[in-house]
C-alpha positions as CSV (number, residue, x, y, z in Angstrom):
1,M,171.4,132.1,-123.2
2,M,173.8,130.4,-125.8
3,R,175.8,133.7,-126.1
4,R,176.3,133.9,-122.1
5,L,177.6,130.3,-122.1
6,I,179.9,131.0,-124.9
7,T,181.1,134.4,-123.3
8,T,181.6,132.6,-119.9
9,L,183.6,129.7,-121.7
10,A,185.8,132.2,-123.4
11,I,186.3,134.5,-120.4
12,A,187.2,131.5,-118.7
13,A,189.9,130.3,-120.8
14,I,191.3,134.1,-120.9
15,A,191.0,134.9,-117.1
16,A,191.1,132.1,-114.6
17,P,193.6,133.5,-112.2
18,A,194.2,131.5,-108.7
19,A,192.2,132.2,-105.6
20,L,193.4,135.3,-104.0
21,A,193.7,136.6,-100.5
22,Q,193.3,140.1,-100.3
23,I,195.4,141.1,-103.5
24,S,197.3,137.8,-104.0
25,G,197.1,134.4,-103.5
26,E,200.6,134.1,-102.2
27,G,199.4,136.1,-99.1
28,G,202.1,138.0,-97.2
29,P,202.9,141.2,-96.7
30,I,200.9,144.3,-98.3
31,R,203.2,147.0,-99.4
32,V,201.0,150.3,-100.1
33,N,202.4,153.5,-101.8
34,A,199.9,156.6,-102.1
35,D,200.5,160.5,-102.3
36,T,198.4,160.5,-99.3
37,S,196.4,158.5,-96.9
38,E,194.0,158.9,-94.4
39,V,192.9,156.5,-91.5
40,L,189.2,156.7,-90.5
41,E,189.7,154.3,-87.4
42,R,185.9,154.4,-86.3
43,Q,184.9,153.7,-89.7
44,R,187.6,151.0,-89.9
45,Q,188.6,152.7,-93.3
46,V,191.9,153.6,-94.7
47,V,191.5,155.9,-97.8
48,L,194.5,156.1,-100.1
49,I,194.6,158.8,-102.5
50,D,196.7,160.0,-105.8
51,N,199.2,157.3,-107.4
52,V,197.9,154.4,-105.3
53,D,200.1,151.1,-105.7
54,I,199.1,148.0,-103.6
55,M,201.6,145.3,-104.2
56,Q,201.3,141.7,-102.6
57,G,203.0,138.8,-103.6
58,N,203.1,138.6,-107.5
59,A,200.0,141.0,-107.9
60,R,199.5,144.9,-108.1
61,L,196.9,147.3,-108.1
62,R,197.0,150.8,-109.0
63,A,194.4,153.3,-109.0
64,D,193.8,156.9,-108.4
65,K,191.9,156.4,-105.4
66,V,191.4,153.1,-103.1
67,T,189.4,152.9,-99.6
68,I,190.3,149.9,-97.8
69,Y,187.3,148.4,-95.3
70,Y,188.2,146.7,-92.2
71,G,186.4,144.3,-90.1
72,G,186.8,142.1,-87.1
73,T,187.0,142.7,-83.2
74,G,190.0,145.3,-83.9
75,E,192.1,143.0,-81.9
76,T,194.4,142.4,-84.5
77,Q,197.1,144.5,-86.3
78,T,197.0,145.0,-89.8
79,A,199.5,146.7,-92.0
80,G,201.2,148.3,-88.9
81,M,198.0,149.9,-87.6
82,S,196.4,148.5,-84.5
83,G,192.6,148.4,-83.9
84,F,191.8,147.0,-87.3
85,G,190.7,143.7,-88.7
86,D,191.5,141.6,-91.5
87,I,190.3,143.2,-95.0
88,E,186.8,143.0,-95.7
89,S,186.6,144.8,-99.0
90,M,188.3,147.4,-101.1
91,V,187.1,149.8,-103.4
92,A,189.6,151.1,-106.2
93,E,188.6,154.1,-108.4
94,G,189.9,156.2,-111.4
95,E,192.0,154.1,-113.9
96,V,192.0,151.0,-112.0
97,F,194.8,148.5,-112.9
98,Y,195.1,145.0,-111.6
99,V,198.0,143.0,-112.8
100,T,199.0,139.3,-111.9
101,P,201.8,137.2,-113.8
102,D,198.8,135.4,-115.7
103,L,196.7,138.7,-116.6
104,K,195.9,142.3,-116.6
105,A,192.8,143.5,-116.1
106,T,191.6,147.5,-116.4
107,G,188.3,149.5,-115.8
108,D,187.0,152.5,-114.2
109,V,185.9,150.8,-110.8
110,G,187.4,148.0,-108.9
111,T,186.0,146.1,-106.1
112,Y,187.5,143.1,-104.0
113,D,184.8,141.6,-101.6
114,A,186.8,139.0,-99.4
115,R,183.6,137.7,-97.8
116,A,182.2,136.5,-101.6
117,D,185.9,136.0,-102.9
118,T,185.3,138.1,-106.0
119,I,186.8,141.0,-107.9
120,T,184.5,143.1,-110.0
121,L,185.9,145.6,-112.3
122,T,183.3,148.1,-114.2
123,G,183.2,150.8,-116.6
124,E,185.5,150.4,-119.8
125,V,186.7,147.0,-119.0
126,V,189.7,145.4,-120.9
127,L,191.0,142.0,-119.7
128,V,194.5,140.6,-121.3
129,R,195.8,137.1,-120.8
130,G,198.9,136.7,-123.1
131,E,198.1,137.7,-126.4
132,D,194.1,137.4,-125.8
133,V,192.2,140.5,-125.3
134,A,188.6,141.2,-124.0
135,T,186.5,143.9,-123.6
136,G,183.1,144.5,-122.2
137,R,181.2,147.0,-119.0
138,R,181.5,144.4,-115.9
139,L,183.9,141.7,-115.2
140,V,183.3,139.5,-112.3
141,M,186.3,137.1,-111.2
142,R,184.6,134.7,-108.8
143,L,188.2,133.6,-107.6
144,E,187.8,130.4,-105.4
145,E,185.4,128.9,-108.3
146,G,188.0,129.9,-110.9
147,R,185.0,131.5,-112.8
148,T,184.9,134.9,-114.7
149,T,182.1,136.5,-116.4
150,L,182.3,139.3,-118.5
151,D,179.1,141.4,-119.6
152,G,178.8,143.9,-122.6
153,G,176.3,146.0,-120.9
154,D,174.5,147.9,-123.5
155,G,176.7,146.3,-125.9
156,Q,178.3,143.0,-126.8
157,V,181.2,141.4,-125.2
158,Q,184.2,141.7,-127.7
159,F,187.3,139.0,-127.8
160,N,190.5,138.9,-129.8
161,I,191.8,135.5,-129.6
162,S,195.2,134.8,-130.7
163,P,195.5,130.8,-131.5
164,N,198.6,129.5,-130.5
165,E,200.4,128.5,-133.9
166,R,202.7,126.4,-132.2
167,Q,199.6,123.9,-131.1
168,G,198.5,124.0,-134.3
169,A,201.8,122.8,-136.0
170,E,201.7,120.1,-133.1
171,A,198.5,119.2,-134.3
172,D,199.2,118.4,-137.9
173,G,201.8,116.1,-136.7
174,E,204.9,118.5,-136.7
175,T,206.9,119.0,-133.5
176,P,209.4,122.0,-132.8
177,S,212.5,119.8,-132.9
178,E,211.2,118.4,-136.8
179,D,211.1,122.3,-137.6
180,A,214.5,123.2,-136.2
181,S,216.3,120.4,-138.0
182,N,215.0,121.3,-141.2
């Protein structure tokens, strides 16, 4: 129990992203690049294959394959395609990279669930924020809550945390301007 609490607190320090709407908290248009796309209107899906690169605002998702699932009444237009509603979920597979200005996360499979407002990465997960790095097997980012959990699977979660040396100097009574004058 204590290990899970410490892991949750450490991950929260590393990966506390802002709430996201689809790809980015900024909202706005979604730009998609892929070698191949297939629209499955009856299933309310768009499948993007090979060199998939999705950008919205300041966030970017890259993967080998991304399947986008739509919901709603079909009376709205999304990404220029009529008959689809809002994005309900996305599944990214094969070398998944999710990048924002605050963090970089990689894994084998990534899932976005709009209803639960979560992003989940599984497989060989690596999370980087600044100089800090965490690894595990399953990363769940509960976006609206600002809560992130990393599970080690059969092993342990590992962290490499680089303390900010400047904060240590300021705690000792030194300030950056004092250092510059010496």
